Coordinates of C-alpha atoms and ligand atoms in Angstrom, one line a residue:
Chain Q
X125 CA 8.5 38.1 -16.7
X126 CA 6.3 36.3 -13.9
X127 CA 3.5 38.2 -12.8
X128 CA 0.9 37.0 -10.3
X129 CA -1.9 38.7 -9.5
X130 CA -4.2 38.7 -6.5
X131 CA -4.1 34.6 -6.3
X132 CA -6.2 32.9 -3.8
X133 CA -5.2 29.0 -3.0
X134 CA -7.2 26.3 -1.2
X135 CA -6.5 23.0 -0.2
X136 CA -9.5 21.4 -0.4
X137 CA -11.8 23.8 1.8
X138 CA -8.9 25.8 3.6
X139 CA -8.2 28.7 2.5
X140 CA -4.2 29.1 2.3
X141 CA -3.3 31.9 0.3
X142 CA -5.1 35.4 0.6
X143 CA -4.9 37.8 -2.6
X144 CA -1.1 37.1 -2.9
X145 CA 0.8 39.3 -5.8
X146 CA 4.1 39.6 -6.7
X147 CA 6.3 39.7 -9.5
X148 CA 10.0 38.7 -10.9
X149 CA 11.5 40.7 -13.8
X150 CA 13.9 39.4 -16.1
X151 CA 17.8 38.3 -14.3
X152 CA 16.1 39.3 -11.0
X153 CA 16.8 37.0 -7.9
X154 CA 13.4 37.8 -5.8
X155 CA 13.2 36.2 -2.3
X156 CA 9.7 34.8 -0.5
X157 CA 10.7 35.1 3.0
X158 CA 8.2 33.5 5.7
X159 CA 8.1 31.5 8.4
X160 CA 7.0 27.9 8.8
X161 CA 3.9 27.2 7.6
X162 CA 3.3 31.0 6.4
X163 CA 2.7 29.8 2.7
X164 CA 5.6 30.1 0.8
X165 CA 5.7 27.2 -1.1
X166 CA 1.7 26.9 -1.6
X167 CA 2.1 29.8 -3.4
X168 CA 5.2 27.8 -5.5
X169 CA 2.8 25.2 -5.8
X170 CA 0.2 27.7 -7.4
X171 CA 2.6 29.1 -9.5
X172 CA 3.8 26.2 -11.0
X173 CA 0.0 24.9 -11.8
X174 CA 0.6 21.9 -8.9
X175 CA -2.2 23.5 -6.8
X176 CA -4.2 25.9 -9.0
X177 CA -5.6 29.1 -7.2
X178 CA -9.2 29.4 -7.3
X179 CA -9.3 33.4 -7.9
X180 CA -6.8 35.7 -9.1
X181 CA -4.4 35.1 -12.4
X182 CA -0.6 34.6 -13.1
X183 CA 0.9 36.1 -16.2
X184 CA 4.5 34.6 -17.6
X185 CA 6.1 36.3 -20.5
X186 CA 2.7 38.2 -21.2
X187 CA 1.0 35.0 -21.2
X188 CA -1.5 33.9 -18.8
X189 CA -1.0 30.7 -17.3
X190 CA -3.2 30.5 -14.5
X191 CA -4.2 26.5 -13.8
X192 CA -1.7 25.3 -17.1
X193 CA -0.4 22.3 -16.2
X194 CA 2.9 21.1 -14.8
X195 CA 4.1 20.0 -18.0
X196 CA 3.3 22.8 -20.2
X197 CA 4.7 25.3 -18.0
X198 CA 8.0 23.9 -18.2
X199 CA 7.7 23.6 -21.8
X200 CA 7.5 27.7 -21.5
X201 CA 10.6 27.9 -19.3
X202 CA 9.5 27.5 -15.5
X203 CA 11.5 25.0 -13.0
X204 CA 10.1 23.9 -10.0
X205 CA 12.4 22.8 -7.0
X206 CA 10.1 21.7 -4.3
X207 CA 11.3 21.9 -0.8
X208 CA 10.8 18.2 0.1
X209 CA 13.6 16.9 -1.9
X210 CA 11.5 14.6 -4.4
X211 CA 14.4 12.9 -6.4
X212 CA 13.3 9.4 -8.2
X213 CA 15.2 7.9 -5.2
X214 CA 14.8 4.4 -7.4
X215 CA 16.9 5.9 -10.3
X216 CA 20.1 6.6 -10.7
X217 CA 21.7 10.5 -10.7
X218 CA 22.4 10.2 -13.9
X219 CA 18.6 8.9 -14.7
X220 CA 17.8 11.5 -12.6
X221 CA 18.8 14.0 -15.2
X222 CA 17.9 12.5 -18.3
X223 CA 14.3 12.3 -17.5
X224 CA 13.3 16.3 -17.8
X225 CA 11.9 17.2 -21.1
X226 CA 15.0 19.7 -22.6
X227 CA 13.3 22.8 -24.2
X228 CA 16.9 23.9 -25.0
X229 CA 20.7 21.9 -25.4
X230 CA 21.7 25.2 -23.5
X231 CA 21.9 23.4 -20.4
X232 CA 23.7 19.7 -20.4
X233 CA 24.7 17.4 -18.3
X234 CA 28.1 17.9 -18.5
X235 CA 27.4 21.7 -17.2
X236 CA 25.1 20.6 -15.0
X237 CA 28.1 18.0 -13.5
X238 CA 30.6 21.3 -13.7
X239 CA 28.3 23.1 -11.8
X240 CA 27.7 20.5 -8.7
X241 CA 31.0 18.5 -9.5
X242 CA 30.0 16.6 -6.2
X243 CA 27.2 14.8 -8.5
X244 CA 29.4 14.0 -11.4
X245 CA 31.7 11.7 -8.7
X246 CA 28.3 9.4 -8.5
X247 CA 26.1 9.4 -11.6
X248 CA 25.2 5.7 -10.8
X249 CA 24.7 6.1 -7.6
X250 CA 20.9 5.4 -6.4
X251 CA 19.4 9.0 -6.2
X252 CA 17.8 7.7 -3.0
X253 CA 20.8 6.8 -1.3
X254 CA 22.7 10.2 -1.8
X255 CA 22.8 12.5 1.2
X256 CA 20.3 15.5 2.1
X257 CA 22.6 18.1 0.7
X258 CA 23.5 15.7 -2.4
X259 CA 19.4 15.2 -3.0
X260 CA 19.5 18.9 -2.8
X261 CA 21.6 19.4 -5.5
X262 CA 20.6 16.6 -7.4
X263 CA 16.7 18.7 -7.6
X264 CA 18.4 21.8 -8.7
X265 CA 20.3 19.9 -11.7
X266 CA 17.5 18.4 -12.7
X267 CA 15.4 21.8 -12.7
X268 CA 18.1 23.0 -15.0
X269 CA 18.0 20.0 -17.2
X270 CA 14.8 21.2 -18.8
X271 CA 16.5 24.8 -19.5
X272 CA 14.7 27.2 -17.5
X273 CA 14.5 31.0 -17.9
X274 CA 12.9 31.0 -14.4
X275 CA 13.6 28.8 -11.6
X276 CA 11.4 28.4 -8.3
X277 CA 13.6 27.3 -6.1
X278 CA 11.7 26.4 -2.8
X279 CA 13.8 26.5 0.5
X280 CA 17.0 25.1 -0.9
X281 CA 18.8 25.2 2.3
X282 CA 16.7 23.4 4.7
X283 CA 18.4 21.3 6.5
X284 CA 21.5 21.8 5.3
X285 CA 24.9 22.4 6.6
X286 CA 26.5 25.5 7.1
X287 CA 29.0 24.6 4.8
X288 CA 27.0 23.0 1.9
X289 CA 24.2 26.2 2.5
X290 CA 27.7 28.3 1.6
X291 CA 28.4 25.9 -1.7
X292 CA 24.6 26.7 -2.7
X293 CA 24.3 30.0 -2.6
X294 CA 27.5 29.9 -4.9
X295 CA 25.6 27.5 -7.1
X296 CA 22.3 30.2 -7.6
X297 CA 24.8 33.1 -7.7
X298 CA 26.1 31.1 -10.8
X299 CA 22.8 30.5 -12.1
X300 CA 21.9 34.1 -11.6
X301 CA 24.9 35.2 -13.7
X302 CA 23.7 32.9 -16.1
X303 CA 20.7 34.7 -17.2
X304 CA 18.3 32.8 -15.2
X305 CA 15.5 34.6 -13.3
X306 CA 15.1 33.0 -9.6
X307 CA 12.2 33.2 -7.0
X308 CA 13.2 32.1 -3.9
X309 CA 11.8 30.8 -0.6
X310 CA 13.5 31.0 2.3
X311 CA 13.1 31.0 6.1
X312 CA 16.7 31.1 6.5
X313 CA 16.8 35.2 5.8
X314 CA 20.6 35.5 6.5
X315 CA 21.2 33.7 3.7
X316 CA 18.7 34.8 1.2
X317 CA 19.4 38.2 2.1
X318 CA 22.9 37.6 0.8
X319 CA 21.6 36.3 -2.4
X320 CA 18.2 38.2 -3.2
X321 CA 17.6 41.7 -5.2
X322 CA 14.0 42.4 -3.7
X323 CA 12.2 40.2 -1.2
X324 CA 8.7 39.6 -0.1
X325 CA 7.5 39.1 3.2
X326 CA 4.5 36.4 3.7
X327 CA 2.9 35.5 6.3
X328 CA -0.4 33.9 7.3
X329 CA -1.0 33.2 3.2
X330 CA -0.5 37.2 2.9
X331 CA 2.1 39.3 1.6
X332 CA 3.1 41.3 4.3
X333 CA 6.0 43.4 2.7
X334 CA 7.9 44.2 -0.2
X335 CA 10.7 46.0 -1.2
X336 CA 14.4 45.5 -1.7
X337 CA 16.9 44.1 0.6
X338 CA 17.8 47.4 2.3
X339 CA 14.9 48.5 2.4
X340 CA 13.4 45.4 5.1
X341 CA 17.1 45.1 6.8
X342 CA 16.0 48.1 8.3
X343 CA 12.3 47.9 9.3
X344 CA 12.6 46.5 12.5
X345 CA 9.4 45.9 12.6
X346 CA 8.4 43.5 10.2
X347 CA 11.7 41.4 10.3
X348 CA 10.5 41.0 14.3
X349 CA 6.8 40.3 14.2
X350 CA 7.1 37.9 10.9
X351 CA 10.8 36.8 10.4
X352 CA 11.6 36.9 13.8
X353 CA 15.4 38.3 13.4
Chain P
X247 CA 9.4 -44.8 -3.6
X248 CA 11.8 -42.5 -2.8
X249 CA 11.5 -39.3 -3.4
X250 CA 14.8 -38.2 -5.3
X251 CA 14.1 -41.0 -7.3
X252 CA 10.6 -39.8 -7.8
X253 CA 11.6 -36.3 -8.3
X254 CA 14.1 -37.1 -10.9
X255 CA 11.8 -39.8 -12.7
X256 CA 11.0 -38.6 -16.2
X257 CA 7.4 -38.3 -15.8
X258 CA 7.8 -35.9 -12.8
X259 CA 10.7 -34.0 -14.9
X260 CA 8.0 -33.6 -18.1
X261 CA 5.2 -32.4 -15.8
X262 CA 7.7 -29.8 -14.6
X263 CA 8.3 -28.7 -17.9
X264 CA 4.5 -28.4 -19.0
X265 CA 4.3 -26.8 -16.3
X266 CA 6.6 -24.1 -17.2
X267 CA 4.9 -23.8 -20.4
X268 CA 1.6 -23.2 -18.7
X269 CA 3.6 -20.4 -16.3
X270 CA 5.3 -18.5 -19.3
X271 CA 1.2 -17.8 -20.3
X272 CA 0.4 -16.9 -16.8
X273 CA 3.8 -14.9 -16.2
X274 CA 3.0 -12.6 -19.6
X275 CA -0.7 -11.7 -18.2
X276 CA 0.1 -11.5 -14.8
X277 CA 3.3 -9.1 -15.8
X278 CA 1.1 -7.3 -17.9
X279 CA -1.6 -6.8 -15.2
X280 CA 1.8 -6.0 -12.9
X281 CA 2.9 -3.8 -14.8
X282 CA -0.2 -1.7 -15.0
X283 CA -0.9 -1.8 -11.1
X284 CA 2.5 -0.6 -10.3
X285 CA 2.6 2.6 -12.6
X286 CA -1.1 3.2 -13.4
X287 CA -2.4 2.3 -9.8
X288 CA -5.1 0.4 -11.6
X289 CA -6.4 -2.8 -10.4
X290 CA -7.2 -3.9 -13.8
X291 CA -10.1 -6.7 -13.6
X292 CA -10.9 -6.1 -17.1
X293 CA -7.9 -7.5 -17.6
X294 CA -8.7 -11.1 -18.0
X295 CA -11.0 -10.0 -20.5
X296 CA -8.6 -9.0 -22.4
X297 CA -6.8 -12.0 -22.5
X298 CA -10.0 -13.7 -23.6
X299 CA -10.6 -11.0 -26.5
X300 CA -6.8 -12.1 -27.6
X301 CA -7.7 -15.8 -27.5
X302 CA -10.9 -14.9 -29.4
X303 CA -9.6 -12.7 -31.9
X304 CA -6.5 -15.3 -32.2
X305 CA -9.3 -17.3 -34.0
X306 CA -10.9 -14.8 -35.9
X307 CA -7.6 -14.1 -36.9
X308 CA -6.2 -17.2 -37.8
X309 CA -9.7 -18.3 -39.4
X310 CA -9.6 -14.9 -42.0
X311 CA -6.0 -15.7 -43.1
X312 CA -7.0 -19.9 -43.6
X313 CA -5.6 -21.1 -40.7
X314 CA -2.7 -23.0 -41.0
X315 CA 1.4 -21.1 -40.2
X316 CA 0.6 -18.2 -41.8
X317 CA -2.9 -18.0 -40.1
X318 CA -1.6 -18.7 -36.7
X319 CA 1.7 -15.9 -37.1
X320 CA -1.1 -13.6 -38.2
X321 CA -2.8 -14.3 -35.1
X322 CA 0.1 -14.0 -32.9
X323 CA 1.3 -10.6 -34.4
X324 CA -2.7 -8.9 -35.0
X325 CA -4.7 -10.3 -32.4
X326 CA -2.6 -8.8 -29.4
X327 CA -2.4 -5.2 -31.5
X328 CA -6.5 -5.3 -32.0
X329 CA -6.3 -5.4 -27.9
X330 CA -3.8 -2.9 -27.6
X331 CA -5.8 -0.6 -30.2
X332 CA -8.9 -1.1 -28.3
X333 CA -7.5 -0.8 -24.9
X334 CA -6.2 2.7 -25.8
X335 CA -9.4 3.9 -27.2
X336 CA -10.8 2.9 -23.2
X337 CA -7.6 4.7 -21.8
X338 CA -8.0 8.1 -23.5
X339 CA -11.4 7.9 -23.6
X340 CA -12.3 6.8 -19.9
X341 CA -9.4 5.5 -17.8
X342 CA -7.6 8.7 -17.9
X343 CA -9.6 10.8 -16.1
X344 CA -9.8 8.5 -13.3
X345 CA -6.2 8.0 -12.0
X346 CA -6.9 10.5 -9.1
X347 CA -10.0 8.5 -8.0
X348 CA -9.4 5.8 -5.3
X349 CA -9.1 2.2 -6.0
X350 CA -12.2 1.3 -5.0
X351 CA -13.8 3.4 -7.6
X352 CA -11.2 1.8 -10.0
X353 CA -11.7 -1.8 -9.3
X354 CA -15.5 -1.1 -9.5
X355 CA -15.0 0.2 -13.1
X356 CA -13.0 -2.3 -14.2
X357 CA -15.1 -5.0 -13.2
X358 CA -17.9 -3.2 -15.1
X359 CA -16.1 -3.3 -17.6
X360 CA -14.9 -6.9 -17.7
X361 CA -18.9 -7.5 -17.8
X362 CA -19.4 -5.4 -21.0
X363 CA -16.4 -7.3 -22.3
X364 CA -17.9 -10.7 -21.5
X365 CA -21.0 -9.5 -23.5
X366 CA -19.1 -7.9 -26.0
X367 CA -17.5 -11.2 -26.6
X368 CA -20.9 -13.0 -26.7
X369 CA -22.3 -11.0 -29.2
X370 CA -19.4 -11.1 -31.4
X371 CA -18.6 -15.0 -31.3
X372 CA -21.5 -16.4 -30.0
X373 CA -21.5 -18.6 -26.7
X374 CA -20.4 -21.8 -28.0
X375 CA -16.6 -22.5 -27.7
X376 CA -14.1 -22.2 -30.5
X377 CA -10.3 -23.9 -31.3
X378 CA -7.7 -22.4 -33.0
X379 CA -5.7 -25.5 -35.0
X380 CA -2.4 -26.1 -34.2
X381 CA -0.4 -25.3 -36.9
X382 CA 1.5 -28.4 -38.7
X383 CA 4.6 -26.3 -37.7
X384 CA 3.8 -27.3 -34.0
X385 CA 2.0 -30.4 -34.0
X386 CA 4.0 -33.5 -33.1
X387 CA 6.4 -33.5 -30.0
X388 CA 10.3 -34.2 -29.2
X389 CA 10.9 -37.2 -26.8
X390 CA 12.6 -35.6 -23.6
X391 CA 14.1 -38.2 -20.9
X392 CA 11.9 -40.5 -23.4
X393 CA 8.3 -38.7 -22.9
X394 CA 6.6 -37.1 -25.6
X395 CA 6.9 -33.5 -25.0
X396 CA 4.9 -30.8 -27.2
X397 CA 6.7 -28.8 -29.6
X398 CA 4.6 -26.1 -28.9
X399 CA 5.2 -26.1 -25.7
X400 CA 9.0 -25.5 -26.6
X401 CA 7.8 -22.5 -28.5
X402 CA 6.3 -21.4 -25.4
X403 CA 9.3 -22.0 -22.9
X404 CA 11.1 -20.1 -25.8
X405 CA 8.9 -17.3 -25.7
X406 CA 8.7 -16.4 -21.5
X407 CA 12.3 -15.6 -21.5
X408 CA 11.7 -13.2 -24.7
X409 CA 9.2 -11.7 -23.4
X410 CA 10.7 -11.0 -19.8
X411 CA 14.5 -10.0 -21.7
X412 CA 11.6 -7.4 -23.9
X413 CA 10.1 -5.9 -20.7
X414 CA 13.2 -5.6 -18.6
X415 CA 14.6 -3.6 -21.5
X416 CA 11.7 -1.4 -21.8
X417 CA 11.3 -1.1 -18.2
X418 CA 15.0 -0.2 -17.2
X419 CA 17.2 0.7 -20.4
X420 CA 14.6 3.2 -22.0
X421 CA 13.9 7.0 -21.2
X422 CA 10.1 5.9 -21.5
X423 CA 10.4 3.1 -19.3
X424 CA 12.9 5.1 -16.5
X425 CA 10.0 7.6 -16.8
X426 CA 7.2 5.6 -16.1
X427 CA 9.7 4.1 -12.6
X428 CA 10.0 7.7 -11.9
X429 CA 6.1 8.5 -12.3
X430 CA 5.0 5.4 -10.2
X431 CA 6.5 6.8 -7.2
X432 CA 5.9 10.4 -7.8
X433 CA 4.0 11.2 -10.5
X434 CA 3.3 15.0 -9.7
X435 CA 7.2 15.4 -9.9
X436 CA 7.4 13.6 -13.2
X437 CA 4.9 16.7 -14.4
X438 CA 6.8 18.9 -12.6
X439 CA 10.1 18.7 -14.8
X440 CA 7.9 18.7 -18.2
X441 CA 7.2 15.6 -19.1
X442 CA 3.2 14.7 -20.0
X443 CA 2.5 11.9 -17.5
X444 CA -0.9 11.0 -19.1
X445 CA 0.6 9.9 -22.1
X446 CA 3.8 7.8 -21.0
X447 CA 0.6 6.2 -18.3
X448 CA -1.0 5.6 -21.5
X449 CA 1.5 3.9 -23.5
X450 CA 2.2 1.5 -20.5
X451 CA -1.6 1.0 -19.8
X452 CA -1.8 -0.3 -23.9
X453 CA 1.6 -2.2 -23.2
X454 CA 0.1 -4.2 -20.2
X455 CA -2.8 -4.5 -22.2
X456 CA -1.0 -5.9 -24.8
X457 CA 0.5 -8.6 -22.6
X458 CA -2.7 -10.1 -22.0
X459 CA -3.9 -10.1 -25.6
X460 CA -0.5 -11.9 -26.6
X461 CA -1.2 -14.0 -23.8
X462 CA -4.8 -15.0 -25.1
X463 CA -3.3 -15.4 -28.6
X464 CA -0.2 -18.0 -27.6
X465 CA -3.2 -19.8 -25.2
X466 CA -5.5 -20.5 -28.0
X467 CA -4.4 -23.2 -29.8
X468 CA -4.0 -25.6 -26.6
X469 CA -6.9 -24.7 -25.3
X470 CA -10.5 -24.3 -26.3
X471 CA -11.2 -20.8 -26.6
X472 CA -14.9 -20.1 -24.7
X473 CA -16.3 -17.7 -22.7
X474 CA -15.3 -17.6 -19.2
X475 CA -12.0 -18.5 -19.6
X476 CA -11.3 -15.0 -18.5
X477 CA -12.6 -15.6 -14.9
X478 CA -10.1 -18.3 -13.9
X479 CA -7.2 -16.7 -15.7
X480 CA -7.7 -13.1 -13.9
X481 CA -7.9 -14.8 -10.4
X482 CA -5.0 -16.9 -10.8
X483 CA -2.8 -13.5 -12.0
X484 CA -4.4 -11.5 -9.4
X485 CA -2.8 -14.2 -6.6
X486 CA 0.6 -14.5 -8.9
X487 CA 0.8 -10.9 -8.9
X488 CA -0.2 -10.2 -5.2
X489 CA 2.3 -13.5 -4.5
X490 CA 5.5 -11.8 -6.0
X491 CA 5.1 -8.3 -5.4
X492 CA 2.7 -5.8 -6.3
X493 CA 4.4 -3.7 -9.6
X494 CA 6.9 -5.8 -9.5
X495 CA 7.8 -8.0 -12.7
X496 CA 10.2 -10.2 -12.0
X497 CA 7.8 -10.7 -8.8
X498 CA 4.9 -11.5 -11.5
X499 CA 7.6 -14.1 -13.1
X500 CA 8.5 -15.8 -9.8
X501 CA 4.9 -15.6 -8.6
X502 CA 4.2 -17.8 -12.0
X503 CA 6.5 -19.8 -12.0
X504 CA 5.2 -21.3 -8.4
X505 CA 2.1 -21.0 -9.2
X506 CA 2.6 -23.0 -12.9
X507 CA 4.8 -25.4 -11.5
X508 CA 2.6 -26.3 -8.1
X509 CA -0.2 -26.9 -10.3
X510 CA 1.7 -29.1 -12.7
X511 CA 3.1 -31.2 -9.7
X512 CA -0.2 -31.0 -7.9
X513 CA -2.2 -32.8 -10.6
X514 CA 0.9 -36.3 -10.8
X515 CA 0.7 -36.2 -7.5
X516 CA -3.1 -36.1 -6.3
X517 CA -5.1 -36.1 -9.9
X518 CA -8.4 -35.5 -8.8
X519 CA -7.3 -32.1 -6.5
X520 CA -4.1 -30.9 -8.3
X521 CA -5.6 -27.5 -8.4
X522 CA -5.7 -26.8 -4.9
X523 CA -2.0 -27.0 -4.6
X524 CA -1.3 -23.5 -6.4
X525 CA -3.5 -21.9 -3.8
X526 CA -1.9 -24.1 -1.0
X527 CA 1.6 -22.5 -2.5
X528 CA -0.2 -18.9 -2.1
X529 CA -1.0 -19.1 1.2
X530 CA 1.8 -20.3 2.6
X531 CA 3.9 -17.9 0.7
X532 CA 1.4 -14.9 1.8
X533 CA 1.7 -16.4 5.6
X534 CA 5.2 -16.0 5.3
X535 CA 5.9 -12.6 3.4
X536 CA 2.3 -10.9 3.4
X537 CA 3.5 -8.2 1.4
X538 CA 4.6 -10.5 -1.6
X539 CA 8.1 -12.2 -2.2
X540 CA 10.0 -9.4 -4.3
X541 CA 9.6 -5.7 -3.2
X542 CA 6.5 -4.1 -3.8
X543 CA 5.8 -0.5 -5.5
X544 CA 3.1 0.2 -3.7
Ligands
LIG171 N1 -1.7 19.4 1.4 C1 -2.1 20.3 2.3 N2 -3.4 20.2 2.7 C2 -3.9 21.1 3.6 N3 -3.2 22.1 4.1 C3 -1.9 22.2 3.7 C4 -1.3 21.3 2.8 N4 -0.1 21.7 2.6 C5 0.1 22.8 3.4 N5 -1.0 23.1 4.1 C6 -1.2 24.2 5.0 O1 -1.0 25.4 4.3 C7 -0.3 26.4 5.0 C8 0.9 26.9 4.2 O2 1.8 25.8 4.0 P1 3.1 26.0 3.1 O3 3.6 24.6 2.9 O4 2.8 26.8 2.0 O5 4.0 26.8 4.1 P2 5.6 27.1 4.0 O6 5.7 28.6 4.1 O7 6.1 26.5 2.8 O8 6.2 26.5 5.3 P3 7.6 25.6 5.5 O9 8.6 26.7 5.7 O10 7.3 24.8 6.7 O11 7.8 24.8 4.3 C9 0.1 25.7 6.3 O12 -0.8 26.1 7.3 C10 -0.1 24.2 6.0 O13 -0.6 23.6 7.2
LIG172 MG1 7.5 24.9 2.4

C-alpha cells in the first residue's frame, strides 16, 4: 500500500536521508527502529510531503505522491502523528478533534472517546494543559479523526510511563485489528517489538536492515552496533 | 475645580462618548489588521489603504445609488465587499506565496503596495477631497446630560459591540475560526490532519480586509474622505494593535478604546495638543507591559 523508493531528504543543504526504501502492505504494523537522531522521523516527515525528498519517489495505493501536500495526502488516507506532541494546546480536546478534515464517518468521536476513555473525562479541557501521555493520546485521536487507512505514528512512547507505554500499545493493537496499516518509529525496541510484523533498522539516514521481528531478535549484530540492546 | 466634579461634568461625559464613537472606527481596523497579523503573520501596511478605498468607494457608492438612506446602506453593505473582493484577488494572486518569507520581506510588500493603492486611489477619484452626506436618517442629535450628541454617533457606539459579538463568534464558535487558532500556532500541523491552510489563511486575510473597508465606509460621512487619510489611520492601528496584544482582538478593542478615549480627553483638556495624549497613553502602557496588555500570539 505505501511504497517508498530510494528517497533522499535534505534539510536545507544537509543531507539527512540516504536512498531510504521501504514498504507497508495492507493490515501490516511495520516498525522504523533507530536511534536518536538516526532519521526516523525525517523520513515520516518525507512521507507525509512535510519535508519533500529531493530524489527518489513514494507510491501510495499505486499512486505516486512524492512532494503532494500535507493536505491532500490525508484526503487519500495517510495520518501523521509527529513525535513532538503538536496538539492546538489553545483549543480544547474536543476542538482538538473536530478540526481534521473526515474522509470517512467510519471513525467518530464517540469511538475515538471509547478508544482513549481517559480523553472523553476532559473534552473541555485546554489541550495544552493535559499531561504528556494525555497530549499523546490526544495526537493519535486526532490522526484517526480524518479516517486513516495508514497511520504514521512517530515514537508514540517517548517519554512515557511504563504504564501508559502498556495502555498504548493496547490502543495500536486495537487500531491494527481495525484494519488500519501502521508504520511505526520507535527507539524503544522492546516495545515495538511486541507490536510490529516486520521492522527496519535505520541508522545514519540509511536503512540498515530489514526483515521480520525474529528474524533481527536474533542478529546480534545489528541490534548491538545500531539499537544498542 | 475639582476633579470629580470635572470628570462627571457633562461636557467631559459627551467627549467620552465621541470618543467611543471615534474608537469603535479604530477598534474595527485595528481588529481587522489584528486579526490578520495573528493568523497570516502579515504586517499588513496596505492596510490603511484599504480603509481609505472603503471610505472612497463609500462615496462612489452612495453617489451611484443618489445618496440619501438608501445610498448610504448601499455604501455600508457594497463598499466594504468591493475591498474584500479586491483584497482576495491580491491574496491568491500574490500574498499567498509569501507566507514562508520573513516579515521584513512582508512589510516591504505591503508598503509597496499601500503606494500603488495611494495611486490607485488618485487616479480613480482624483486628488481633491470628497464627502459622503449624512443621511437625513442621522442628521440631528439627542441631548445627553443636556449636550447635543450625534445620532450617528449612536449608530456607531451601536455598531462596535456588533461587530466585536460577530468576530468573537467567528473567531471561537466556528470550525473555520477554531481552525485558523489552530493554524496560527502551528500551521504545518493544521496541514498535517487535512485541512488546506491556504484557503482558511485566505478567507481570514479577505475578512481582516474587510474590516478596514467597513471601517472606511462607517468613517465617511463624518469625515472628509481625501487622500492620505490612510497614513494617520494605519499608524494609530499599528500602536492600538501593538498596545493590546499582537493577534489578539479583544487586545485591538482595549488598545482602542485608550487610544479613542485619550484622544477625546486630550483635546477638552489641552485643545491645541490633544493628540499627543494617545501616544503619551502608548508609551506608558508599552513602558509598563512591552509586549502589549492582553496576551500576544506571536
Ligand atoms: N529541521 C532540521 N534542520 C536540520 N537538521 C535537522 C532538522 N531536523 C532534524 N535534523 C537532523 O536530521 C537528522 C535526523 O533527525 P530525525 O529527527 O529524523 O531523527 P530521529 O530518528 O527522529 O531521532 P529522535 O529519536 O531523536 O526523534 C539528525 O541528525 C538531526 O540533527
Ligand atoms: Mg524523531
Amino acid at each position: 500500500m505505501l511504497s517508498v523508493n530510494a528517497i533522499h531528504t535534505y534539510y536545507g543543504i544537509s543531507h539527512i536521508l540516504f536512498d531510504v526504501s521501504l514498504t507497508v502492505s495492507k493490515g501490516e504494523v511495520v516498525g522504523l527502529l533507530g536511534r536518536n537522531g538516526a532519521g526516523k522521523s525525517t523520513t515520516m516527515r518525507s512521507i507525509m510531503g512535510l519535508t519533500p525528498p529531493k530524489q527518489g519517489t513514494i507510491t501510495f495505493n499505486g499512486q505516486e505522491i512524492t512532494g503532494k501536500k500535507a493536505y491532500l495526502l490525508v484526503r487519500d488516507g495517510i495520518a501523521y502523528v509527529p513525535d513532538d506532541r503538536r496538539v492546538f494546546a489553545d483549543l480544547t480536546v474536543e476542538d482538538n478533534l473536530e478540526i481534521p478534515f473526515s474522509r470517512s464517518n467510519e471513525w467518530t468521536k464517540e469511538r475515538v472517546y471509547d478508544l482513549f476513555p481517559a480523553l472523553g473525562e476532559m473534552k473541555s479541557r485546554r489541550a495544552g494543559n493535559l499531561s504528556g501521555g494525555e497530549q499523546q493520546m490526544l495526537t493519535v485521536a486526532r490522526a484517526l479523526m480524518t479516517g486513516p487507512e495508514l497511520l504514521l505514528l512517530d515514537e508514540p512512547t517517548e517519554g512515557l510511563a511504563p504504564l501508559i507505554v502498556r495502555d498504548l500499545e493496547q490502543q495500536i493493537l486495537k487500531l491494527r485489528d481495525a484494519g488500519i496499516s501502521i508504520l511505526l518509529s520507535e527507539q524503544n525496541v522492546k516495545s515495538a517489538l511486541k507490536l510490529v510484523n516486520r521492522v527496519y533498522v535505520i541508522d545514519n539516514g540509511r536503512i540498515r536492515f530489514e526483515g521480520t521481528v525474529a528474524e533481527l531478535e536474533a542478529n546480534e549484530d545489528i541490534k548491538k552496533k545500531y539499537l544498542m540492546v | 475645580m475639582d476633579i470629580i466634579s470635572f470628570i462627571c461634568s457633562p461636557g467631559v461625559l459627551c467627549q467620552v462618548l465621541v470618543g467611543l464613537s471615534r474608537t469603535v472606527i479604530l477598534f474595527i481596523v485595528a481588529s481587522g489588521l489584528s486579526l490578520i497579523l495573528g493568523v497570516l503573520r502579515i504586517p499588513n501596511i496596505a492596510h490603511g489603504s484599504l480603509y481609505m478605498i472603503g471610505a472612497f468607494l463609500a462615496f462612489s457608492v452612495s453617489k451611484a445609488f443618489g445618496g440619501g438612506i438608501t445610498g448610504y446602506w448601499m455604501a455600508i453593505l457594497l463598499a466594504p465587499l468591493i475591498v474584500a473582493a479586491l483584497s482576495f484577488i491580491a491574496e491568491r494572486a500574490i500574498f499567498c506565496r509569501l507566507y514562508e518569507r520573513e516579515h521584513i520581506m512582508l512589510f516591504l510588500l505591503t508598503f509597496a503596495f499601500a503606494l500603488i493603492f495611494g495611486d490607485l486611489v488618485k487616479l480613480v477619484w482624483g486628488a481633491e477631497y470628497r464627502t459622503v452626506s449624512m443621511p437625513r436618517f442621522f442628521q440631528g442629535s439627542i441631548p445627553i446630560f443636556g449636550l447635543p450628541f450625534p445620532i450617528y454617533n449612536f449608530f456607531l457606539l451601536f455598531m462596535g459591540p456588533l461587530v466585536a459579538i460577530m468576530l468573537w463568534v467567528i473567531v471561537n464558535k466556528t470550525k473555520m475560526g477554531k481552525i485558523s487558532r489552530a493554524a496560527a500556532v502551528d500551521r504545518e500541523m493544521v496541514g498535517a490532519v487535512g485541512i488546506n491552510v491556504s484557503m482558511v489563511f485566505a478567507t481570514v486575510f479577505v475578512i481582516g480586509c474587510y474590516l478596514a473597508g467597513l471601517g472606511g465606509a462607517l468613517v465617511a460621512p463624518i469625515v472628509n474622505v481625501t487622500l492620505g487619510m490612510d497614513h494617520t489611520l494605519i499608524i494609530e492601528a499599528f500602536l492600538i494593535v501593538i498596545m493590546g496584544g499582537l493577534g489578539n482582538i479583544w487586545g485591538a478593542l482595549l488598545g482602542a478604546l485608550i487610544f479613542g478615549v485619550t484622544q477625546s480627553l486630550g483635546i477638552l483638556i489641552w485643545p491645541q495638543f490633544g493628540i499627543i495624549f494617545p501616544y503619551a497613553a502608548v508609551i506608558v502602557v508599552l513602558s509598563f507591559r512591552p509586549t502589549g496588555l492582553l496576551r500576544s500570539t506571536w
